[in-house]
Coordinates of C-alpha atoms (C1' of nucleotides) in Angstrom, one line a residue:
Chain A
M660 CA 92.2 87.1 119.5
N661 CA 91.1 90.7 120.4
K662 CA 91.1 93.9 118.5
L663 CA 91.9 93.1 114.9
P664 CA 92.0 96.2 112.7
E665 CA 88.7 96.8 110.9
K666 CA 90.5 96.9 107.6
T667 CA 92.0 93.5 108.3
I668 CA 88.5 92.0 109.0
G669 CA 87.3 93.2 105.6
R670 CA 90.3 91.7 103.9
L671 CA 89.9 88.4 105.7
S672 CA 86.3 88.1 104.5
E673 CA 87.6 88.7 101.0
Y674 CA 90.4 86.2 101.3
R675 CA 88.0 83.6 102.4
R676 CA 85.8 84.2 99.4
T677 CA 88.8 83.7 97.2
L678 CA 90.0 80.7 99.1
L679 CA 86.6 79.0 98.8
N680 CA 86.8 79.5 95.1
C681 CA 90.3 78.0 95.1
L682 CA 89.1 75.0 97.1
A683 CA 86.2 74.5 94.6
K684 CA 88.8 74.4 91.9
G685 CA 90.8 71.8 93.8
K686 CA 93.7 74.1 94.7
T687 CA 95.1 72.9 98.1
H688 CA 97.8 75.5 98.7
I689 CA 98.2 79.2 97.9
Y690 CA 101.2 81.5 98.2
S691 CA 100.9 84.9 99.8
H692 CA 101.8 86.6 96.5
E693 CA 99.0 84.7 94.7
L694 CA 96.4 85.8 97.2
A695 CA 97.8 89.3 97.1
S696 CA 97.6 89.6 93.3
L697 CA 94.1 88.3 93.3
H698 CA 93.2 91.2 95.6
N699 CA 95.4 93.9 94.1
I700 CA 97.4 94.3 97.3
T701 CA 100.9 93.4 98.4
P702 CA 102.1 90.0 99.6
V703 CA 103.4 91.6 102.8
Q704 CA 99.9 92.8 103.7
V705 CA 98.5 89.3 103.2
R706 CA 101.2 87.8 105.4
R707 CA 100.7 90.4 108.0
D708 CA 96.9 89.9 108.1
I709 CA 97.5 86.2 108.4
M710 CA 100.1 86.6 111.1
L711 CA 97.5 88.7 113.1
I712 CA 95.0 85.9 113.2
G713 CA 97.6 83.5 114.4
Y714 CA 97.8 81.1 111.5
S715 CA 101.2 80.0 110.2
T716 CA 102.7 77.2 108.1
T717 CA 106.0 75.5 108.5
L718 CA 106.1 74.7 104.8
K719 CA 107.3 77.0 102.1
K720 CA 104.6 75.8 99.7
G721 CA 102.1 78.4 100.5
Y722 CA 99.2 78.3 103.0
D723 CA 96.9 75.4 103.3
V724 CA 93.7 76.6 101.7
K725 CA 91.4 74.5 103.8
A726 CA 93.1 75.3 107.1
L727 CA 93.2 79.0 106.4
I728 CA 89.5 79.0 105.6
D729 CA 88.9 77.4 108.9
V730 CA 91.0 79.9 110.8
I731 CA 89.3 82.8 109.2
G732 CA 86.0 81.2 110.0
D733 CA 87.0 81.0 113.7
I734 CA 87.6 84.8 113.6
I735 CA 84.6 86.0 111.7
D736 CA 81.9 83.4 112.5
T737 CA 80.2 82.5 115.7
E738 CA 79.7 78.9 116.6
D739 CA 76.0 78.8 116.1
G740 CA 75.9 81.5 113.4
L741 CA 74.0 84.7 113.4
N742 CA 70.6 85.5 111.8
A743 CA 70.0 88.6 109.7
A744 CA 66.9 90.3 108.2
V745 CA 66.5 92.5 105.2
I746 CA 64.1 95.4 105.9
G747 CA 62.5 96.7 102.7
I748 CA 62.3 94.3 99.9
G749 CA 62.6 96.5 96.8
N750 CA 65.1 95.8 94.1
L751 CA 68.1 96.3 96.4
G752 CA 66.6 94.1 99.1
K753 CA 65.8 91.4 96.6
A754 CA 69.3 91.6 95.1
I755 CA 71.0 91.2 98.5
T756 CA 68.7 88.4 99.7
A757 CA 69.0 86.4 96.5
Y758 CA 72.8 86.9 96.3
F759 CA 73.5 86.1 99.9
N760 CA 71.0 83.3 100.3
G761 CA 72.8 80.1 101.3
K762 CA 76.3 81.4 100.7
R763 CA 77.5 81.4 104.3
S764 CA 76.4 78.7 106.7
K765 CA 77.1 80.8 109.8
L766 CA 75.3 83.8 108.6
R767 CA 71.7 83.5 107.4
I768 CA 69.1 85.8 106.1
V769 CA 66.1 84.3 107.9
A770 CA 63.5 86.9 107.1
T771 CA 62.6 89.9 105.0
F772 CA 60.2 92.7 106.0
D773 CA 58.1 95.1 104.1
V774 CA 55.0 97.3 104.6
N775 CA 53.5 96.5 101.2
P776 CA 50.8 93.9 101.6
D777 CA 51.4 92.6 98.1
K778 CA 54.8 91.5 99.3
T779 CA 54.1 90.2 102.7
N780 CA 53.5 86.5 103.6
R781 CA 55.2 85.4 100.4
V782 CA 58.6 83.9 99.7
I783 CA 60.7 86.5 97.9
S784 CA 64.2 85.7 96.6
G785 CA 64.0 82.5 98.6
V786 CA 63.1 84.0 102.0
K787 CA 59.8 84.7 103.6
C788 CA 58.6 88.3 103.7
Y789 CA 56.8 89.4 106.8
A790 CA 54.8 92.5 107.5
M791 CA 56.6 95.3 109.3
A792 CA 53.8 95.1 111.9
D793 CA 55.2 91.7 113.0
F794 CA 58.8 92.9 113.2
E795 CA 59.4 92.9 116.9
K796 CA 57.7 89.5 117.3
M797 CA 59.8 87.9 114.5
V798 CA 63.1 89.3 115.8
K799 CA 62.5 87.4 119.0
D800 CA 61.0 84.3 117.4
L801 CA 63.8 84.0 114.8
D802 CA 66.6 85.4 117.0
I803 CA 67.6 88.0 114.5
S804 CA 70.6 90.2 115.5
I805 CA 71.5 91.9 112.3
G806 CA 69.4 94.2 110.2
I807 CA 70.1 95.1 106.6
L808 CA 68.3 98.4 105.8
T809 CA 67.0 98.9 102.3
V810 CA 64.0 101.0 102.9
P811 CA 63.3 104.4 101.3
P812 CA 65.5 107.1 102.8
E813 CA 62.7 109.0 104.4
E814 CA 61.7 105.9 106.5
A815 CA 65.2 105.0 107.5
A816 CA 65.4 106.9 110.8
Q817 CA 62.1 105.7 112.1
V818 CA 62.7 102.1 111.1
T819 CA 66.1 102.2 112.8
E820 CA 64.5 103.2 116.0
R821 CA 62.4 100.0 115.8
L822 CA 65.4 97.9 115.0
I823 CA 67.3 99.1 118.0
M824 CA 64.3 98.9 120.3
S825 CA 63.7 95.3 119.3
G826 CA 67.3 94.4 120.2
I827 CA 69.1 94.3 116.9
K828 CA 72.9 94.5 117.5
G829 CA 74.3 95.4 114.1
I830 CA 72.9 97.4 111.2
L831 CA 74.0 97.6 107.6
N832 CA 72.5 100.8 106.2
Y833 CA 72.1 101.0 102.5
T834 CA 69.7 103.9 102.6
S835 CA 71.0 107.4 101.7
T836 CA 70.2 108.6 105.2
S837 CA 73.0 108.8 107.8
L838 CA 71.9 107.2 111.0
N839 CA 72.7 107.8 114.7
V840 CA 72.7 104.8 116.9
S841 CA 73.6 104.0 120.5
P842 CA 77.3 102.9 120.9
N843 CA 76.4 99.3 121.7
V844 CA 74.9 98.9 118.2
Y845 CA 77.4 98.5 115.4
L846 CA 76.5 100.5 112.3
E847 CA 78.0 100.2 108.9
E848 CA 76.8 102.6 106.2
Y849 CA 77.2 102.4 102.5
D850 CA 75.9 104.9 99.9
M851 CA 76.1 103.9 96.3
I852 CA 76.1 107.5 95.1
T853 CA 79.2 108.2 97.1
S854 CA 80.9 105.2 95.5
I855 CA 80.0 106.3 92.0
E856 CA 81.1 109.9 92.8
K857 CA 84.4 108.6 94.1
V858 CA 85.0 106.8 90.8
A859 CA 84.0 109.9 88.9
Y860 CA 86.4 112.1 90.9
F861 CA 89.4 109.8 90.1
V862 CA 88.4 109.6 86.5
K863 CA 88.4 113.4 86.4
Q864 CA 91.8 113.5 88.0
Q865 CA 93.2 111.0 85.5
N866 CA 91.8 113.1 82.6
K867 CA 93.5 116.2 84.0
E868 CA 96.9 114.5 84.2
S869 CA 96.9 113.4 80.6
Chain B
M592 CA 93.4 121.4 94.1
N593 CA 95.5 118.3 93.8
K594 CA 95.7 115.1 95.8
L595 CA 92.9 115.2 98.3
P596 CA 92.9 112.1 100.5
E597 CA 90.6 109.4 99.2
K598 CA 88.7 109.3 102.5
T599 CA 88.1 113.0 102.2
I600 CA 86.5 112.6 98.8
G601 CA 84.1 110.0 100.2
R602 CA 83.1 112.3 103.0
L603 CA 82.7 115.3 100.7
S604 CA 80.2 113.3 98.7
E605 CA 78.3 112.5 101.9
Y606 CA 78.4 116.1 103.1
R607 CA 76.9 117.2 99.8
R608 CA 74.1 114.8 100.1
T609 CA 73.3 116.1 103.5
L610 CA 73.7 119.7 102.5
L611 CA 71.3 119.2 99.6
N612 CA 68.8 117.9 102.1
C613 CA 69.4 120.9 104.3
L614 CA 68.9 123.2 101.4
A615 CA 65.6 121.5 100.5
K616 CA 64.4 122.2 104.0
G617 CA 65.3 125.9 103.7
K618 CA 68.4 125.7 106.0
T619 CA 70.9 128.3 104.8
H620 CA 73.8 127.8 107.3
I621 CA 75.2 124.8 109.1
Y622 CA 77.8 124.5 111.8
S623 CA 80.7 122.1 111.6
H624 CA 79.3 120.3 114.7
E625 CA 75.9 119.9 113.1
L626 CA 77.4 118.4 109.9
A627 CA 79.6 116.2 112.1
S628 CA 76.8 114.8 114.2
L629 CA 74.8 114.0 111.1
H630 CA 77.7 111.8 109.9
N631 CA 78.8 110.4 113.2
I632 CA 82.2 112.1 113.0
T633 CA 84.0 114.8 114.8
P634 CA 83.6 118.6 114.1
V635 CA 87.4 118.8 113.6
Q636 CA 87.3 116.3 110.8
V637 CA 84.6 118.3 109.1
R638 CA 86.5 121.5 109.4
R639 CA 89.7 119.9 108.2
D640 CA 88.0 118.4 105.1
I641 CA 86.5 121.8 104.3
M642 CA 89.8 123.5 104.9
L643 CA 91.4 121.1 102.4
I644 CA 89.1 122.1 99.6
G645 CA 89.8 125.8 100.2
Y646 CA 86.4 126.9 101.4
S647 CA 86.1 129.2 104.4
T648 CA 83.7 131.6 106.0
T649 CA 84.4 134.8 107.9
L650 CA 81.2 134.5 109.8
K651 CA 80.8 132.5 112.9
K652 CA 77.3 131.3 112.0
G653 CA 78.3 128.2 110.3
Y654 CA 79.0 127.4 106.6
D655 CA 76.8 128.8 103.9
V656 CA 75.0 125.7 102.7
K657 CA 74.7 126.8 99.1
A658 CA 78.2 128.0 98.7
L659 CA 79.6 124.8 100.2
I660 CA 77.6 122.7 97.9
D661 CA 79.1 124.6 95.0
V662 CA 82.6 124.2 96.2
I663 CA 82.2 120.5 96.7
G664 CA 80.8 120.3 93.2
D665 CA 83.9 122.0 91.9
I666 CA 86.0 119.3 93.4
I667 CA 83.9 116.2 92.6
D668 CA 82.2 117.1 89.3
T669 CA 83.5 117.9 85.9
E670 CA 82.2 120.8 84.0
D671 CA 80.3 118.8 81.4
G672 CA 79.6 115.9 83.7
L673 CA 80.4 112.2 83.1
N674 CA 78.4 109.4 81.7
A675 CA 78.1 106.0 83.3
A676 CA 76.6 102.7 82.3
V677 CA 75.3 99.8 84.3
I678 CA 76.4 96.4 83.0
G679 CA 74.0 93.6 83.9
I680 CA 70.5 94.6 84.7
G681 CA 69.4 92.2 87.4
N682 CA 68.0 93.2 90.7
L683 CA 71.1 95.0 91.8
G684 CA 71.5 96.8 88.4
K685 CA 67.9 97.9 88.5
A686 CA 68.2 99.1 92.1
I687 CA 71.3 101.2 91.3
T688 CA 69.8 102.6 88.1
A689 CA 66.5 103.5 89.6
Y690 CA 68.1 105.0 92.7
F691 CA 70.6 107.1 90.9
N692 CA 68.6 108.2 88.0
G693 CA 68.4 112.0 87.9
K694 CA 69.9 112.6 91.3
R695 CA 73.1 114.2 90.1
S696 CA 73.2 116.5 87.1
K697 CA 76.9 116.0 86.5
L698 CA 76.8 112.3 86.6
R699 CA 74.4 110.4 84.5
I700 CA 73.6 106.7 83.9
V701 CA 73.0 106.9 80.2
A702 CA 72.7 103.2 79.4
T703 CA 72.4 99.8 80.8
F704 CA 73.5 96.6 79.1
D705 CA 72.5 93.0 79.3
V706 CA 72.8 89.8 77.3
N707 CA 69.3 88.7 77.9
P708 CA 67.2 89.6 74.8
D709 CA 64.1 89.9 76.9
K710 CA 65.7 92.9 78.5
T711 CA 67.4 94.6 75.7
N712 CA 65.9 97.4 73.6
R713 CA 63.6 98.3 76.5
V714 CA 63.6 101.0 79.0
I715 CA 64.3 99.6 82.5
S716 CA 64.4 101.7 85.6
G717 CA 64.1 104.7 83.4
V718 CA 67.2 104.0 81.2
K719 CA 67.4 102.2 77.9
C720 CA 68.9 98.7 78.0
Y721 CA 71.2 97.8 75.1
A722 CA 72.5 94.4 74.0
M723 CA 76.1 93.6 75.2
A724 CA 76.8 93.1 71.5
D725 CA 76.5 96.8 71.0
F726 CA 78.6 97.7 74.0
E727 CA 81.7 99.1 72.2
K728 CA 79.6 101.1 69.8
M729 CA 77.4 102.6 72.5
V730 CA 80.4 103.6 74.7
K731 CA 81.6 105.7 71.8
D732 CA 78.3 107.1 70.8
L733 CA 77.2 108.0 74.3
D734 CA 80.7 109.0 75.6
I735 CA 80.6 106.6 78.5
S736 CA 83.6 106.7 80.8
I737 CA 82.3 104.8 83.9
G738 CA 81.1 101.3 84.2
I739 CA 79.1 99.9 87.0
L740 CA 79.5 96.1 87.0
T741 CA 76.6 94.0 88.3
V742 CA 76.9 90.9 86.1
P743 CA 77.2 87.4 87.5
P744 CA 80.6 86.8 89.1
E745 CA 81.7 84.2 86.5
E746 CA 81.3 86.8 83.7
A747 CA 83.0 89.7 85.6
A748 CA 86.6 89.1 84.4
Q749 CA 85.7 88.8 80.7
V750 CA 83.3 91.7 80.7
T751 CA 85.9 93.8 82.4
E752 CA 88.3 93.1 79.5
R753 CA 85.7 94.6 77.2
L754 CA 85.1 97.6 79.4
I755 CA 88.8 98.5 79.4
M756 CA 89.3 97.8 75.7
S757 CA 86.4 100.1 74.9
G758 CA 88.1 102.9 76.8
I759 CA 86.2 103.0 80.1
K760 CA 88.2 104.9 82.7
G761 CA 86.6 104.0 85.9
I762 CA 84.9 100.8 87.2
L763 CA 82.7 100.2 90.2
N764 CA 82.7 96.4 90.7
Y765 CA 79.8 95.0 92.6
T766 CA 80.4 91.4 91.5
S767 CA 82.0 89.1 94.0
T768 CA 85.1 88.7 91.7
S769 CA 88.2 90.7 92.4
L770 CA 89.4 92.3 89.2
N771 CA 92.8 93.3 87.9
V772 CA 93.0 96.4 85.8
S773 CA 95.7 98.5 84.2
P774 CA 96.9 101.3 86.4
N775 CA 95.3 104.0 84.2
V776 CA 91.8 102.6 85.1
Y777 CA 90.4 103.4 88.5
L778 CA 88.8 100.5 90.1
E779 CA 86.6 100.5 93.2
E780 CA 85.3 97.2 94.5
Y781 CA 82.5 96.5 96.9
D782 CA 81.3 93.1 98.1
M783 CA 78.1 93.0 100.1
I784 CA 79.0 89.7 101.7
T785 CA 82.1 91.3 103.2
S786 CA 80.1 94.1 104.6
I787 CA 77.6 91.8 106.2
E788 CA 80.4 89.7 107.6
K789 CA 82.1 92.8 109.1
V790 CA 78.9 93.6 110.9
A791 CA 78.6 90.1 112.1
Y792 CA 82.2 90.2 113.4
F793 CA 81.6 93.3 115.4
V794 CA 78.3 91.9 116.8
K795 CA 80.2 88.8 117.8
Q796 CA 82.8 91.0 119.6
Q797 CA 80.1 92.9 121.4
N798 CA 78.5 89.8 122.6
K799 CA 81.8 88.5 124.0
E800 CA 82.3 91.7 125.9
S801 CA 79.0 91.6 127.7
Chain C
dT1286 C1' 125.5 66.9 99.5
dT1287 C1' 126.0 71.9 99.0
dT1288 C1' 124.5 76.0 97.1
dT1289 C1' 121.0 78.8 95.5
dT1290 C1' 116.5 80.4 95.6
dA1291 C1' 111.9 81.3 97.3
dT1292 C1' 108.9 82.0 100.9
dT1293 C1' 107.3 83.0 105.4
dG1294 C1' 107.0 85.6 109.8
dT1295 C1' 108.1 89.7 112.2
dT1296 C1' 110.1 94.1 113.6
dA1297 C1' 111.1 98.6 112.3
dA1298 C1' 110.3 102.5 109.4
dT1299 C1' 107.2 105.1 106.7
dC1300 C1' 103.1 107.0 105.3
dA1301 C1' 98.3 108.3 105.9
dA1302 C1' 94.4 109.7 108.8
dT1303 C1' 92.5 111.4 112.8
dT1304 C1' 92.4 114.1 116.9
dA1305 C1' 94.1 117.6 120.2
dA1306 C1' 95.3 122.1 121.1
dC1307 C1' 94.9 126.7 120.5
dA1308 C1' 95.1 131.4 118.2
dA1309 C1' 92.0 134.4 115.9
dT1310 C1' 87.7 136.5 115.7
dG1311 C1' 82.8 137.1 115.2
dT1312 C1' 78.6 137.0 118.2
dT1313 C1' 76.0 137.2 122.2
dT1314 C1' 75.1 138.5 126.9
dA1315 C1' 75.6 141.4 130.9
Chain D
dT828 C1' 80.4 149.1 125.5
dA829 C1' 83.0 145.3 127.9
dA830 C1' 83.2 140.6 129.0
dA831 C1' 82.1 136.0 128.1
dC832 C1' 81.3 132.7 124.7
dA833 C1' 81.2 130.0 120.5
dT834 C1' 83.1 128.9 116.2
dT835 C1' 86.4 128.6 112.6
dG836 C1' 91.1 127.6 110.7
dT837 C1' 95.4 125.5 111.3
dT838 C1' 99.5 123.4 113.2
dA839 C1' 101.3 119.8 116.0
dA840 C1' 100.7 115.4 118.2
dT841 C1' 98.9 111.0 118.0
dT842 C1' 97.1 107.0 116.3
dG843 C1' 96.4 103.6 112.8
dA844 C1' 97.7 101.3 108.5
dT845 C1' 101.0 100.0 105.1
dT846 C1' 105.4 99.0 103.4
dA847 C1' 110.4 98.0 103.8
dA848 C1' 113.8 95.2 105.5
dC849 C1' 115.6 91.1 106.8
dA850 C1' 116.3 86.7 109.6
dA851 C1' 115.0 82.0 109.4
dT852 C1' 114.4 78.1 106.7
dA853 C1' 112.1 74.8 103.5
dA854 C1' 112.5 73.6 98.7
dA855 C1' 114.9 73.3 94.4
dA856 C1' 119.0 73.2 91.7
dA857 C1' 123.7 72.3 91.0

DNA sequence: TTTTTATTGTTAATCAATTAACAATGTTTA
DNA sequence: TAAACATTGTTAATTGATTAACAATAAAAA
């Protein structure tokens, strides 16, 4: 199962979220067009994504919700799961930690880090906050491979250096500083201002049309 | 200036962020390859994006930082600016409000909303929080056209109904509920779990390779 | 049972985005 | 000044993603 398109990975994660909701509601099967309309995409796209991960059903009563969840899990998750840390426990760090905490058994936020001594050595949003001074040690002790960066922008570059040096393999960067990392570290960046500006641009376009 | 690719809009927003930093540091000109390496993309892509917005320079000493900022502003911003509101002022809502506040003159968060009476009628993260009960009135009074949704997932669908009914034209959805909106409303969705799972997937892939 | 309908899986076609290639032309160096 | 170099702007080629089209077939209706 090599080389799935990046876009497909994102959608699979979203499908699973929806499928877990369906399961909780007792829904056992779901049609491609149902899944599609829940995500504002076409049924063909859903079927194609599902084809790519090698799941199929002989029935014409939609996909087996439980089975599909498992197959997506085989793609996205690792057997033992991965450990992540949130670096910088301000409002955004707290939001992510609290929101994520316990939602995915194969992906855990096992630590948060901050420089502020008022925050360290306490449990915040359900996870213990360590001092940045202990970062390298804790990465080893807790086998952390993913860093979620929510520090102030001016500290981002320097903190990233430490993440990479300590052996972190994937970084999700929420600071408004673009980072450069070595090619063996996966980097995903997200800037909220850009997202808001995109919405603003399309609102502007719509206003022009009418 | 019609029909720029969506991806280009996102990058223009990011270029501007970087250019504003350059300006603050006193840098007056920037090469396409500099801008490119700051964003982990190719110089060609930068030049192409800039071509698409109709800016060009006769010099071979890079782009004029100030001029480029202005041209990007002409594309993204409206003359009078647009007003946005954050709906649901938990940790994430607070993070966005505080982070964004005052950063862009043509895009303002003018109100936040919540159902919790402990939060309403107070200034939170620098912006006044109103009761959800007053939502429709305040959208009119403050001319709000963009809604940033940070309410609990189970309330997302119902709140979205109200946003659309009240005339909101663009929605940025940070809840983990996929929304359906009429085609004249622009919707951008972002789920943090999906982003973390994407990082996890690529970390897994990398581990497999080695 | 037979026919109709609905749904999946998949290939081919289209559309969108990125990258390569290169002409034009300032700028720098010899 | 002349030659070498670096940089931009742009078209063409390539790559990647989405959508259309349709065969196969289970399910439902007649």
